[in-house]
Coordinates of N, CA and C in Angstrom, one line a residue:
E1 N 67.4 -60.4 -31.5 CA 67.6 -60.1 -32.8 C 68.1 -61.2 -33.3
S2 N 68.6 -62.6 -32.7 CA 69.1 -63.5 -34.0 C 67.9 -64.0 -34.6
S3 N 66.7 -64.1 -33.9 CA 65.8 -64.8 -34.8 C 65.5 -64.0 -35.9
V4 N 65.6 -62.3 -35.6 CA 65.0 -61.8 -36.9 C 65.9 -61.9 -37.8
V5 N 67.2 -62.3 -37.5 CA 68.2 -62.4 -38.5 C 68.4 -64.0 -39.6
F6 N 67.5 -64.9 -38.4 CA 67.4 -66.4 -39.0 C 66.2 -66.3 -39.6
Q7 N 65.3 -65.6 -39.9 CA 64.0 -65.7 -40.3 C 64.0 -65.0 -41.8
T8 N 64.8 -63.8 -41.6 CA 65.9 -63.0 -42.8 C 66.3 -64.3 -44.0
L9 N 67.3 -64.6 -43.1 CA 67.9 -65.6 -43.9 C 67.1 -67.0 -44.5
R10 N 66.0 -67.3 -43.9 CA 64.9 -68.4 -44.3 C 64.2 -67.9 -45.5
M11 N 64.1 -66.3 -45.5 CA 63.4 -65.8 -46.9 C 64.2 -65.9 -47.6
M12 N 65.7 -66.1 -47.5 CA 66.3 -65.8 -48.6 C 66.3 -66.9 -49.8
R13 N 66.0 -68.5 -49.2 CA 65.9 -69.7 -49.6 C 65.0 -69.7 -51.0
L14 N 63.9 -68.3 -50.7 CA 62.9 -68.0 -52.0 C 63.9 -68.0 -53.3
L15 N 65.0 -67.8 -53.6 CA 65.5 -67.5 -54.5 C 65.9 -68.8 -55.1
R16 N 65.8 -70.0 -54.2 CA 65.9 -71.1 -55.5 C 64.5 -71.4 -55.8
I17 N 63.7 -71.1 -55.5 CA 62.4 -71.1 -56.1 C 62.2 -70.3 -57.3
A18 N 63.2 -69.3 -57.5 CA 62.6 -67.9 -58.7 C 63.7 -68.7 -59.9
R19 N 64.2 -69.6 -60.1 CA 65.2 -70.2 -60.6 C 66.1 -69.0 -61.4
V20 N 66.9 -68.4 -60.4 CA 67.3 -67.4 -61.2 C 68.4 -67.7 -62.1
G21 N 69.0 -68.9 -62.3 CA 69.9 -69.2 -63.4 C 69.2 -69.6 -64.5
K22 N 67.8 -69.9 -64.7 CA 67.6 -70.5 -65.8 C 67.0 -69.0 -66.5
L23 N 66.5 -68.2 -65.7 CA 66.1 -66.9 -66.0 C 66.9 -66.0 -66.8
I24 N 68.2 -66.0 -66.3 CA 69.3 -65.8 -67.0 C 69.5 -66.1 -68.2
R25 N 69.5 -67.2 -68.1 CA 69.6 -67.8 -69.3 C 68.7 -67.8 -70.5
A26 N 67.5 -67.6 -70.4 CA 66.7 -67.4 -71.1 C 66.4 -65.8 -71.6
M27 N 67.0 -64.9 -70.7 CA 66.8 -63.3 -71.0 C 68.5 -62.9 -70.9
P28 N 69.2 -63.2 -72.3 CA 70.8 -62.6 -72.3 C 71.0 -61.4 -71.6
E29 N 70.1 -60.6 -72.1 CA 69.8 -59.2 -71.5 C 70.4 -58.8 -70.1
L30 N 69.8 -60.0 -69.4 CA 70.0 -59.8 -67.6 C 71.1 -60.1 -67.6
F31 N 72.0 -60.8 -68.1 CA 73.4 -61.2 -68.3 C 74.2 -60.4 -67.9
V32 N 73.6 -59.4 -69.2 CA 74.7 -58.5 -69.7 C 74.8 -57.2 -68.4
M33 N 73.2 -57.3 -68.2 CA 73.1 -56.1 -66.8 C 74.1 -56.6 -65.6
L34 N 73.9 -57.9 -65.3 CA 74.9 -58.1 -64.1 C 76.4 -58.4 -64.2
R35 N 76.7 -58.4 -65.8 CA 78.0 -58.3 -66.4 C 78.5 -56.7 -66.1
A36 N 77.6 -55.7 -66.3 CA 78.1 -54.3 -66.4 C 77.9 -54.1 -64.7
M37 N 77.3 -54.6 -63.9 CA 77.0 -54.4 -62.5 C 78.6 -54.7 -62.2
A38 N 78.9 -56.1 -62.2 CA 80.1 -56.6 -61.9 C 81.3 -55.6 -61.9
T39 N 81.1 -55.2 -63.2 CA 82.2 -54.1 -63.9 C 82.6 -53.3 -63.1
A40 N 81.5 -52.6 -62.8 CA 81.0 -51.3 -62.3 C 81.3 -51.5 -60.9
L41 N 81.7 -52.4 -60.4 CA 81.4 -52.5 -58.4 C 82.3 -51.9 -57.9
R42 N 83.8 -52.0 -58.5 CA 85.0 -51.0 -57.9 C 84.7 -49.8 -58.1
T43 N 84.0 -49.4 -59.1 CA 83.9 -47.7 -59.2 C 82.7 -47.1 -58.1
V44 N 81.5 -48.6 -58.1 CA 80.8 -47.7 -57.0 C 81.3 -48.0 -55.8
L45 N 82.0 -48.8 -55.2 CA 82.7 -49.0 -53.6 C 83.1 -47.7 -53.3
V46 N 84.2 -47.3 -54.6 CA 85.2 -46.5 -54.2 C 84.3 -45.0 -54.2
A47 N 83.2 -45.0 -55.4 CA 82.6 -43.5 -55.0 C 81.5 -43.8 -53.6
L48 N 81.2 -45.1 -53.1 CA 80.5 -45.1 -51.9 C 81.5 -44.4 -50.6
T49 N 82.5 -45.0 -50.7 CA 83.7 -44.7 -49.7 C 83.8 -43.4 -49.7
F50 N 83.6 -42.2 -50.5 CA 83.8 -41.1 -50.8 C 82.7 -40.6 -50.1
L51 N 81.7 -41.1 -50.3 CA 80.4 -40.4 -49.8 C 80.6 -40.4 -48.7
L52 N 80.6 -41.7 -48.0 CA 80.4 -41.9 -46.5 C 81.7 -40.6 -45.6
A53 N 83.0 -41.0 -46.7 CA 83.8 -39.9 -45.9 C 83.3 -38.5 -46.1
I54 N 82.6 -37.9 -46.8 CA 82.2 -36.8 -46.9 C 81.1 -36.6 -45.8
D55 N 80.1 -37.8 -46.1 CA 79.1 -37.7 -44.8 C 79.7 -37.7 -43.7
Y56 N 80.6 -38.4 -43.2 CA 81.3 -38.4 -41.9 C 81.9 -36.9 -41.4
T57 N 82.8 -36.3 -42.4 CA 83.0 -35.2 -42.2 C 82.0 -34.3 -41.7
F58 N 81.0 -33.8 -42.4 CA 79.9 -33.4 -42.2 C 78.9 -33.5 -41.1
A59 N 79.0 -34.5 -40.9 CA 78.3 -35.3 -39.7 C 79.2 -34.6 -38.3
V60 N 80.4 -34.8 -38.4 CA 80.9 -33.7 -37.2 C 80.8 -32.5 -36.9
A61 N 80.4 -31.4 -38.3 CA 80.9 -30.4 -38.0 C 79.6 -29.7 -37.5
F62 N 78.1 -30.9 -37.8 CA 76.7 -30.6 -37.9 C 76.6 -30.9 -36.5
T63 N 77.2 -31.9 -35.7 CA 77.1 -32.2 -34.8 C 77.4 -31.4 -33.3
Q64 N 78.6 -30.7 -33.8 CA 79.2 -29.5 -33.2 C 78.4 -28.3 -32.9
M65 N 77.8 -28.3 -34.5 CA 77.0 -26.8 -34.4 C 75.7 -26.9 -33.6
A66 N 75.1 -28.2 -33.8 CA 73.7 -28.1 -33.3 C 73.7 -28.5 -31.5
R67 N 74.7 -28.5 -31.2 CA 74.9 -28.7 -29.6 C 74.1 -27.4 -29.0
G68 N 73.0 -28.0 -28.2 CA 72.9 -27.2 -27.1 C 71.4 -26.8 -28.0
S69 N 71.2 -27.0 -29.3 CA 69.8 -26.4 -29.8 C 68.6 -27.5 -30.2
P70 N 67.6 -27.1 -30.5 CA 66.6 -28.2 -30.6 C 67.3 -28.9 -31.8
L71 N 67.8 -28.2 -32.6 CA 68.6 -29.4 -33.8 C 68.9 -30.9 -33.2
E72 N 69.8 -30.8 -32.2 CA 70.4 -31.8 -31.6 C 69.6 -32.7 -31.1
I73 N 68.6 -32.9 -30.9 CA 67.5 -33.7 -30.3 C 66.8 -34.5 -31.5
Q74 N 66.5 -33.7 -32.3 CA 65.6 -33.9 -33.4 C 66.4 -34.8 -34.7
H75 N 67.6 -33.7 -34.9 CA 68.6 -34.6 -36.1 C 70.0 -34.8 -35.7
F76 N 70.2 -34.1 -35.2 CA 72.1 -34.4 -34.8 C 72.1 -35.0 -33.3
P77 N 71.8 -35.7 -33.0 CA 72.0 -36.4 -31.2 C 73.3 -36.7 -31.3
S78 N 73.9 -37.3 -32.5 CA 75.5 -37.6 -32.2 C 76.2 -37.5 -33.6
V79 N 77.3 -38.3 -33.7 CA 77.8 -38.1 -35.0 C 77.4 -38.9 -35.8
F80 N 77.0 -40.5 -35.2 CA 76.6 -41.7 -36.1 C 74.8 -41.0 -36.3
G81 N 74.2 -40.5 -35.4 CA 72.9 -40.1 -35.8 C 73.0 -38.9 -36.9
S82 N 74.0 -37.8 -36.8 CA 74.1 -37.2 -37.9 C 74.6 -37.7 -39.2
M83 N 75.4 -38.3 -39.1 CA 75.8 -39.3 -40.9 C 74.4 -40.1 -41.1
H84 N 73.5 -40.6 -40.4 CA 72.1 -41.2 -40.7 C 71.4 -39.9 -41.3
T85 N 71.3 -38.8 -40.6 CA 70.6 -37.9 -40.9 C 70.7 -37.2 -42.3
L86 N 72.0 -37.0 -42.6 CA 72.6 -36.8 -43.9 C 72.7 -37.1 -45.0
L87 N 72.8 -38.8 -44.4 CA 72.9 -39.5 -45.8 C 71.4 -39.6 -46.3
I88 N 70.5 -40.0 -45.5 CA 69.2 -40.2 -46.3 C 68.5 -39.1 -46.6
S89 N 68.7 -38.1 -46.2 CA 68.0 -36.4 -46.6 C 69.0 -36.1 -48.0
G90 N 70.0 -36.7 -48.0 CA 70.9 -36.1 -48.8 C 70.7 -37.3 -50.8
A91 N 70.7 -38.7 -50.2 CA 70.8 -39.8 -50.8 C 69.0 -40.1 -50.9
F92 N 68.2 -40.3 -49.8 CA 67.6 -40.9 -50.5 C 66.1 -40.1 -49.8
P93 N 65.9 -39.0 -50.0 CA 65.0 -38.0 -49.3 C 63.7 -38.5 -49.4
D94 N 63.4 -39.4 -50.6 CA 61.6 -39.6 -50.1 C 61.7 -41.0 -49.7
M95 N 62.8 -41.7 -49.1 CA 62.3 -43.1 -48.0 C 63.1 -42.5 -46.5
E96 N 62.9 -40.9 -46.6 CA 63.4 -41.1 -44.9 C 62.6 -41.7 -43.3
E97 N 61.5 -41.8 -43.9 CA 60.5 -42.2 -42.9 C 60.5 -43.4 -42.8
I98 N 60.8 -44.5 -44.0 CA 60.7 -45.8 -43.6 C 62.2 -45.9 -43.0
M99 N 63.2 -45.4 -43.7 CA 64.3 -45.6 -42.9 C 65.2 -45.2 -41.5
R100 N 63.8 -44.2 -41.0 CA 64.1 -44.1 -39.7 C 63.4 -45.5 -39.1
D101 N 62.3 -45.5 -39.6 CA 61.5 -46.8 -38.7 C 62.0 -47.9 -38.7
T102 N 63.0 -48.2 -40.0 CA 63.9 -49.3 -40.0 C 64.8 -49.3 -38.9
M103 N 65.5 -48.1 -38.8 CA 66.4 -48.2 -37.7 C 65.9 -48.1 -36.4
E104 N 65.2 -47.6 -35.7 CA 64.7 -47.8 -34.8 C 64.3 -49.3 -34.5
H105 N 63.9 -50.3 -35.2 CA 63.6 -51.3 -34.9 C 64.5 -52.3 -35.1
H106 N 65.7 -51.9 -35.9 CA 66.6 -53.1 -36.3 C 67.6 -52.6 -36.9
L107 N 68.8 -52.8 -36.5 CA 69.9 -52.1 -37.5 C 70.0 -53.0 -38.6
F108 N 69.9 -54.6 -38.8 CA 70.0 -55.2 -39.8 C 68.8 -55.1 -40.8
F109 N 67.8 -54.5 -40.2 CA 67.0 -54.4 -41.6 C 67.2 -52.9 -42.0
W110 N 67.9 -52.0 -41.2 CA 68.2 -50.7 -42.2 C 69.4 -51.0 -43.2
V111 N 70.2 -52.0 -42.7 CA 71.2 -52.2 -43.7 C 70.7 -52.9 -44.7
V112 N 69.8 -54.0 -44.9 CA 69.4 -54.6 -46.1 C 68.6 -53.9 -46.8
L113 N 68.2 -53.0 -46.3 CA 67.0 -51.5 -46.7 C 67.7 -50.8 -47.6
F114 N 69.0 -50.4 -47.2 CA 70.1 -49.7 -47.5 C 70.4 -50.2 -49.2
V115 N 70.7 -51.7 -48.8 CA 71.8 -51.9 -49.9 C 70.6 -52.2 -50.7
Y116 N 69.3 -52.8 -50.7 CA 68.2 -52.5 -51.6 C 68.3 -51.4 -52.6
L117 N 68.3 -50.5 -51.9 CA 67.7 -49.0 -52.5 C 69.5 -48.4 -52.8
L118 N 70.1 -48.9 -52.7 CA 71.3 -48.8 -53.2 C 71.3 -49.7 -54.8
L119 N 71.3 -50.7 -54.8 CA 71.0 -51.5 -56.0 C 69.8 -51.1 -57.1
A120 N 68.9 -50.7 -56.3 CA 67.4 -50.6 -56.9 C 67.2 -49.0 -57.7
S121 N 67.4 -48.0 -56.6 CA 67.4 -46.8 -57.0 C 68.1 -45.9 -57.3
V122 N 69.5 -46.7 -56.6 CA 70.8 -45.6 -57.6 C 71.0 -46.3 -58.7
T123 N 71.9 -47.7 -58.7 CA 72.3 -48.6 -59.9 C 71.4 -49.0 -61.1
I124 N 70.0 -49.6 -60.6 CA 69.6 -49.9 -61.7 C 69.0 -49.0 -62.2
M125 N 68.1 -48.0 -61.6 CA 67.4 -46.8 -62.4 C 68.6 -46.4 -63.5
N126 N 69.7 -45.9 -62.8 CA 70.4 -45.4 -63.5 C 71.0 -45.8 -64.7
M127 N 71.2 -47.2 -64.7 CA 71.4 -48.0 -65.8 C 70.3 -48.1 -67.1
M128 N 69.1 -48.1 -66.7 CA 68.1 -48.2 -67.0 C 67.7 -46.7 -67.9
L129 N 68.5 -45.5 -67.4 CA 68.3 -44.4 -67.8 C 69.5 -44.7 -68.9
G130 N 70.7 -45.1 -68.5 CA 71.4 -45.2 -69.7 C 71.6 -45.9 -71.1
V131 N 70.5 -46.9 -70.7 CA 70.0 -48.0 -71.8 C 69.2 -47.0 -72.9
L132 N 68.2 -46.4 -72.0 CA 66.8 -45.5 -72.8 C 67.8 -44.4 -73.4
V133 N 69.0 -44.3 -73.2 CA 69.5 -42.8 -73.8 C 70.4 -43.6 -75.3
D134 N 70.8 -44.8 -74.7 CA 71.8 -45.4 -75.7 C 70.6 -45.8 -76.9
V135 N 69.4 -46.4 -76.3 CA 68.5 -46.6 -77.7 C 67.9 -45.8 -78.2
V136 N 67.5 -44.6 -77.4 CA 67.1 -43.1 -78.2 C 68.1 -42.8 -79.6
K137 N 69.6 -42.8 -78.6 CA 70.5 -42.2 -79.7 C 70.6 -43.3 -80.6
S138 N 70.9 -44.9 -80.7 CA 70.8 -45.6 -81.7 C 69.7 -45.3 -82.5
A139 N 68.4 -44.9 -82.4 CA 67.1 -44.8 -83.2 C 67.1 -43.7 -83.9
S140 N 67.4 -42.3 -83.2 CA 67.9 -41.4 -84.1 C 69.0 -41.3 -85.1
Q141 N 69.8 -42.4 -84.9 CA 71.3 -42.0 -85.7 C 70.4 -43.4 -86.9
V142 N 69.8 -44.4 -86.7 CA 69.3 -45.2 -88.1 C 68.2 -44.1 -88.5
E143 N 67.7 -43.7 -88.0 CA 66.2 -42.6 -88.9 C 67.3 -41.3 -89.2
Q144 N 68.4 -41.1 -89.2 CA 68.8 -40.0 -89.7 C 69.8 -40.3 -91.1
E145 N 70.4 -41.8 -91.0 CA 70.9 -42.5 -92.0 C 69.8 -42.5 -93.0
S146 N 68.4 -43.5 -92.4 CA 67.5 -43.5 -93.7 C 67.2 -42.5 -94.1
L147 N 67.0 -41.0 -93.6 CA 66.2 -40.0 -94.5 C 67.4 -39.7 -95.4
G148 N 68.5 -39.4 -94.9 CA 69.5 -39.0 -95.8 C 70.0 -39.9 -97.3
A149 N 69.7 -41.3 -96.9 CA 69.9 -42.2 -98.1 C 68.7 -42.0 -98.7
K150 N 67.3 -41.6 -98.1 CA 66.0 -41.3 -98.9 C 66.5 -40.3 -99.8
A151 N 66.7 -39.1 -99.1 CA 67.2 -37.8 -99.7 C 68.1 -38.3 -101.1
L152 N 69.5 -38.6 -100.7 CA 70.4 -38.6 -101.5 C 70.0 -39.2 -103.1
R153 N 68.6 -40.6 -102.9 CA 68.1 -41.2 -104.0 C 67.6 -40.2 -104.4
D154 N 66.3 -39.9 -104.1 CA 65.6 -38.9 -104.6 C 66.4 -38.0 -105.8
S155 N 67.3 -37.6 -105.0 CA 68.3 -36.3 -105.9 C 69.0 -37.1 -107.1
L156 N 69.3 -38.1 -106.8 CA 70.0 -38.9 -108.3 C 68.6 -39.1 -108.8
I157 N 67.5 -39.7 -108.8 CA 66.7 -40.2 -109.7 C 66.3 -39.1 -110.2
S158 N 66.3 -37.7 -109.4 CA 65.9 -36.6 -110.3 C 66.6 -36.2 -111.4
E159 N 68.0 -36.3 -111.1 CA 69.3 -35.7 -111.8 C 69.2 -36.6 -113.0
I160 N 69.2 -37.6 -113.1 CA 69.3 -39.4 -114.0 C 68.0 -38.5 -115.0
Q161 N 66.4 -37.8 -114.5 CA 65.6 -37.8 -115.5 C 66.3 -36.7 -116.1
R162 N 66.9 -35.6 -115.5 CA 66.8 -34.3 -116.0 C 68.4 -34.7 -117.4
I163 N 69.2 -35.9 -116.6 CA 70.1 -36.0 -117.4 C 69.9 -36.3 -119.1
D164 N 68.7 -37.6 -119.1 CA 68.2 -38.3 -120.0 C 67.4 -38.1 -120.5
N165 N 66.6 -37.4 -119.9 CA 65.7 -36.6 -120.1 C 64.2 -38.0 -120.1
I166 N 64.3 -38.6 -119.3 CA 63.3 -39.8 -119.2 C 62.6 -39.7 -118.0
E167 N 61.6 -40.5 -117.5 CA 60.7 -40.4 -116.4 C 61.2 -41.9 -115.9
V168 N 61.4 -41.9 -114.6 CA 62.1 -43.0 -114.0 C 60.8 -43.9 -113.6
L169 N 60.3 -44.8 -113.6 CA 59.1 -45.7 -113.3 C 59.8 -46.7 -112.0
D170 N 60.3 -47.3 -112.1 CA 61.1 -48.5 -111.4 C 62.7 -48.0 -111.0
P171 N 63.1 -47.6 -110.3 CA 64.2 -47.0 -109.9 C 65.4 -48.1 -109.7
T172 N 64.9 -49.8 -109.7 CA 65.7 -50.7 -109.6 C 66.1 -51.1 -110.9
C173 N 65.6 -50.7 -112.0 CA 66.1 -50.7 -113.1 C 67.2 -49.8 -114.0
I174 N 67.5 -48.5 -112.8 CA 68.5 -47.9 -112.9 C 69.7 -48.3 -113.1
N175 N 70.9 -48.6 -113.9 CA 71.9 -48.7 -114.1 C 72.7 -47.5 -114.2
V176 N 73.8 -47.5 -113.6 CA 74.6 -45.9 -113.5 C 76.1 -46.3 -114.0
T177 N 76.8 -46.0 -114.9 CA 78.0 -46.1 -115.2 C 79.1 -45.1 -115.4
K178 N 80.6 -45.1 -115.6 CA 81.0 -44.1 -114.5 C 81.1 -42.7 -115.4
E179 N 80.8 -42.7 -116.4 CA 80.6 -41.5 -117.3 C 79.4 -40.6 -116.8
H180 N 78.5 -41.3 -116.6 CA 77.1 -40.7 -115.9 C 77.3 -40.7 -114.6
F181 N 78.3 -41.2 -114.2 CA 78.3 -41.0 -112.1 C 78.9 -39.5 -112.5
F182 N 79.9 -39.1 -113.2 CA 80.8 -38.2 -113.4 C 79.5 -37.1 -113.5
L183 N 78.5 -37.0 -114.6 CA 77.8 -35.9 -114.6 C 76.9 -36.1 -113.7
L184 N 76.3 -36.9 -113.0 CA 75.8 -36.9 -111.7 C 77.0 -35.9 -110.8
L185 N 78.0 -36.3 -110.5 CA 78.7 -35.3 -109.2 C 79.1 -33.7 -110.1
E186 N 78.7 -33.5 -111.4 CA 78.6 -32.0 -111.6 C 77.4 -31.1 -111.4
R187 N 76.3 -32.2 -110.8 CA 75.2 -31.1 -110.6 C 75.1 -31.1 -108.8
R188 N 74.7 -29.4 -108.8 CA 74.5 -29.1 -107.4 C 74.1 -29.8 -106.4
E189 N 72.7 -30.2 -107.1 CA 71.9 -31.0 -105.9 C 72.3 -32.1 -105.4
V190 N 73.0 -32.7 -106.1 CA 73.4 -34.2 -105.9 C 74.9 -33.7 -105.0
L191 N 75.7 -32.6 -104.8 CA 76.5 -32.7 -104.1 C 76.1 -32.0 -103.0
M192 N 75.1 -31.6 -102.8 CA 74.3 -31.0 -101.5 C 74.1 -32.4 -100.8
S193 N 73.4 -33.0 -101.6 CA 72.9 -34.0 -101.2 C 74.1 -35.3 -100.5
L194 N 75.4 -35.1 -101.2 CA 75.9 -35.8 -100.5 C 77.0 -35.1 -99.6
H195 N 77.3 -34.0 -99.1 CA 77.4 -33.2 -98.2 C 76.6 -33.4 -97.1
S196 N 75.2 -33.5 -97.2 CA 74.2 -33.2 -96.3 C 74.4 -35.0 -95.6
C197 N 75.0 -35.7 -96.2 CA 75.0 -37.2 -95.8 C 76.6 -37.3 -95.0
S198 N 77.4 -36.4 -95.2 CA 78.8 -36.3 -95.1 C 79.7 -37.4 -95.2
V199 N 79.6 -37.4 -96.9 CA 80.7 -38.3 -97.4 C 81.5 -37.6 -97.6
D200 N 82.2 -38.3 -98.1 CA 83.6 -37.6 -98.5 C 84.0 -37.3 -99.7
I201 N 83.3 -36.3 -100.7 CA 83.1 -36.5 -102.2 C 84.8 -36.2 -102.6
C202 N 85.8 -35.8 -101.9 CA 87.3 -36.4 -102.5 C 87.3 -37.2 -102.7
G203 N 87.1 -38.4 -101.6 CA 88.0 -39.3 -101.7 C 86.9 -40.8 -102.4
L204 N 85.7 -39.8 -102.5 CA 84.5 -40.8 -103.8 C 85.1 -40.5 -105.3
I205 N 85.6 -39.5 -105.5 CA 86.1 -39.0 -106.8 C 87.4 -40.0 -106.8
D206 N 88.3 -40.0 -106.2 CA 89.8 -40.4 -105.8 C 89.5 -41.8 -106.4
L207 N 88.5 -42.6 -105.7 CA 88.2 -43.9 -105.9 C 87.0 -44.3 -107.2
I208 N 86.6 -43.8 -108.0 CA 85.8 -43.8 -108.9 C 86.2 -44.7 -109.9
D209 N 87.4 -45.1 -110.1 CA 88.4 -45.8 -111.4 C 87.7 -47.2 -110.9
F210 N 87.9 -47.3 -109.2 CA 87.8 -48.6 -108.7 C 86.5 -49.1 -108.4
L211 N 85.2 -48.0 -108.4 CA 84.2 -48.6 -108.5 C 83.3 -49.3 -109.6
F212 N 83.9 -48.6 -110.7 CA 83.4 -48.9 -112.4 C 84.6 -49.4 -112.5
M213 N 85.4 -50.5 -111.7 CA 86.4 -50.8 -112.5 C 86.0 -52.0 -113.7
D214 N 86.9 -52.3 -114.6 CA 86.1 -53.2 -116.0 C 85.1 -52.6 -116.8
D215 N 84.9 -51.1 -116.6 CA 84.0 -50.2 -117.1 C 82.6 -51.1 -116.9
K216 N 82.6 -51.5 -115.5 CA 81.0 -52.4 -114.9 C 79.9 -50.9 -114.9
Q217 N 78.6 -51.2 -114.8 CA 78.0 -50.3 -114.3 C 77.4 -51.4 -112.8
L218 N 77.2 -49.7 -112.0 CA 76.1 -50.0 -111.0 C 74.8 -50.0 -110.8
T219 N 74.0 -51.0 -110.1 CA 72.4 -50.3 -110.1 C 72.6 -49.3 -109.4
L220 N 71.3 -48.3 -109.4 CA 71.3 -47.2 -108.2 C 71.5 -47.6 -107.1
Y221 N 70.9 -48.2 -106.3 CA 70.9 -49.2 -104.9 C 72.3 -49.6 -104.5
D222 N 73.2 -50.0 -105.7 CA 74.2 -50.4 -105.5 C 74.9 -49.2 -105.1
L223 N 74.9 -48.1 -106.3 CA 75.7 -47.1 -106.0 C 75.2 -46.3 -105.0
I224 N 74.1 -46.1 -104.4 CA 74.3 -45.3 -102.8 C 74.8 -46.3 -101.7
R225 N 74.3 -47.4 -101.7 CA 74.9 -47.9 -100.8 C 76.3 -48.0 -100.6
T226 N 77.3 -48.0 -101.9 CA 79.0 -47.8 -102.2 C 79.3 -46.3 -101.4
I227 N 78.3 -45.4 -102.3 CA 78.5 -43.8 -101.6 C 78.3 -43.5 -100.2
L228 N 77.5 -44.1 -99.6 CA 77.5 -44.1 -97.7 C 78.5 -44.7 -97.5
Q229 N 79.5 -45.6 -97.7 CA 80.3 -46.3 -97.0 C 81.3 -45.3 -97.2
F230 N 81.2 -43.8 -98.0 CA 82.5 -43.0 -98.2 C 81.9 -41.6 -97.3
R231 N 81.1 -42.2 -96.2 CA 80.7 -41.1 -94.9 C 81.8 -41.1 -93.8
S232 N 82.1 -39.9 -93.6 CA 83.1 -39.6 -92.4 C 83.3 -40.0 -91.6
C233 N 81.5 -40.8 -91.0 CA 81.5 -41.5 -89.6 C 81.7 -42.9 -89.9
S234 N 81.7 -43.5 -91.3 CA 81.9 -45.1 -91.4 C 83.1 -45.5 -90.7
A235 N 83.3 -46.4 -90.0 CA 84.3 -47.5 -89.7 C 84.8 -48.2 -90.4
A236 N 86.1 -49.0 -90.7 CA 86.5 -49.6 -91.4 C 86.4 -51.2 -91.1
T237 N 85.6 -51.8 -91.8 CA 85.1 -53.2 -91.4 C 85.9 -54.1 -91.8
V238 N 85.6 -55.9 -91.9 CA 86.2 -56.8 -91.9 C 85.8 -56.9 -93.6
K239 N 84.8 -56.3 -93.8 CA 84.4 -56.7 -95.5 C 85.2 -55.8 -96.4
D240 N 85.3 -54.4 -95.4 CA 86.1 -53.4 -96.4 C 88.0 -53.7 -96.8
V241 N 88.4 -54.9 -95.5 CA 89.7 -55.2 -95.4 C 89.7 -55.9 -96.6
V242 N 88.6 -57.4 -96.7 CA 88.9 -58.5 -97.6 C 88.4 -57.7 -99.3
E243 N 87.6 -56.8 -99.3 CA 87.7 -56.2 -100.4 C 89.1 -55.5 -100.9
L244 N 89.7 -54.7 -99.7 CA 90.9 -54.4 -100.4 C 91.8 -55.3 -101.0
R245 N 92.1 -56.9 -100.0 CA 92.9 -57.5 -100.7 C 92.3 -58.0 -101.6
K246 N 91.2 -58.3 -102.0 CA 91.0 -58.6 -103.2 C 90.9 -57.7 -104.4
Y247 N 91.2 -56.3 -104.2 CA 91.7 -55.3 -105.2 C 93.0 -55.3 -105.5
L248 N 93.7 -55.4 -104.6 CA 94.9 -55.8 -104.4 C 95.5 -56.9 -105.5
T249 N 94.6 -58.0 -104.6 CA 95.0 -59.4 -105.6 C 95.1 -59.0 -107.3
H250 N 93.8 -58.7 -107.4 CA 93.5 -58.3 -108.7 C 94.8 -57.3 -109.5
E251 N 95.2 -56.3 -109.0 CA 96.0 -55.5 -109.3 C 97.5 -55.7 -109.5
L252 N 98.0 -56.6 -108.5 CA 99.0 -57.5 -108.8 C 98.9 -58.6 -110.1
E253 N 98.0 -59.3 -110.6 CA 97.7 -60.3 -111.1 C 97.7 -59.2 -112.6
L254 N 97.3 -58.4 -112.7 CA 97.6 -57.5 -113.8 C 98.8 -57.0 -114.0
L255 N 99.7 -56.8 -113.0 CA 100.8 -56.5 -113.0 C 101.7 -57.3 -113.7
K256 N 101.6 -58.6 -113.0 CA 102.6 -59.9 -113.6 C 102.3 -60.2 -114.9
A257 N 101.0 -60.1 -115.3 CA 100.5 -60.5 -116.6 C 101.2 -59.1 -117.6
S258 N 101.2 -57.9 -117.4 CA 101.9 -56.8 -118.0 C 103.4 -57.2 -118.5
L259 N 103.9 -57.5 -117.5 CA 105.7 -57.8 -116.9 C 105.9 -59.0 -118.2
R260 N 105.3 -59.9 -118.1 CA 105.7 -61.5 -119.2 C 105.6 -60.8 -120.6

């Protein structure tokens, strides 16, 4: 038995060949996953302890109920045997044969195999599912925002053509004034496009004087970018705080100038 353990420990020297440290530095995503696994280690251990407690409780019950029946010899010979049967049948049903073979050969093999299955089949695969779900969710959100912005752009261009009775060939040449924007907000199609993008229309109207401060004009794309900042799902950023500070500073300077 000691030779088996010694051979296994010698195999672990292959980790030096893998250069795990360099691999992690070359791929930061691996470090993120390792940090996530380390953060979730305590929760995993608590869940595993709870699983073993449930396994032990039912193993005692099955051992008592199977006494004197064919099930006692095949599946529930003792409390430990019952725990093993319930554990591999409930947690790793596809690996039952190999886990029984490793148990019969050596307990250390079984422990190493169980740790591997716990890491690979349970932890890593579930993390992969979580990553895939997050990626799909992010891609779906980006696509929805892109479609909403495109629909808003088309709606604004269409209404500008109707108001000015012109044909827009190059949207980058369109400049929108405050009066022009008020006319756009009176159009039902524009309001529907804003609503579909979850834009706070009332908040947008309250800040029109700030958006078009000093009678400035906004290009169409700058206007769309500004409008999309009024979505209810948008969070405040450092840039928003800086712009608020600039606006307050500007207003205070105007107030000082008017009091002189």
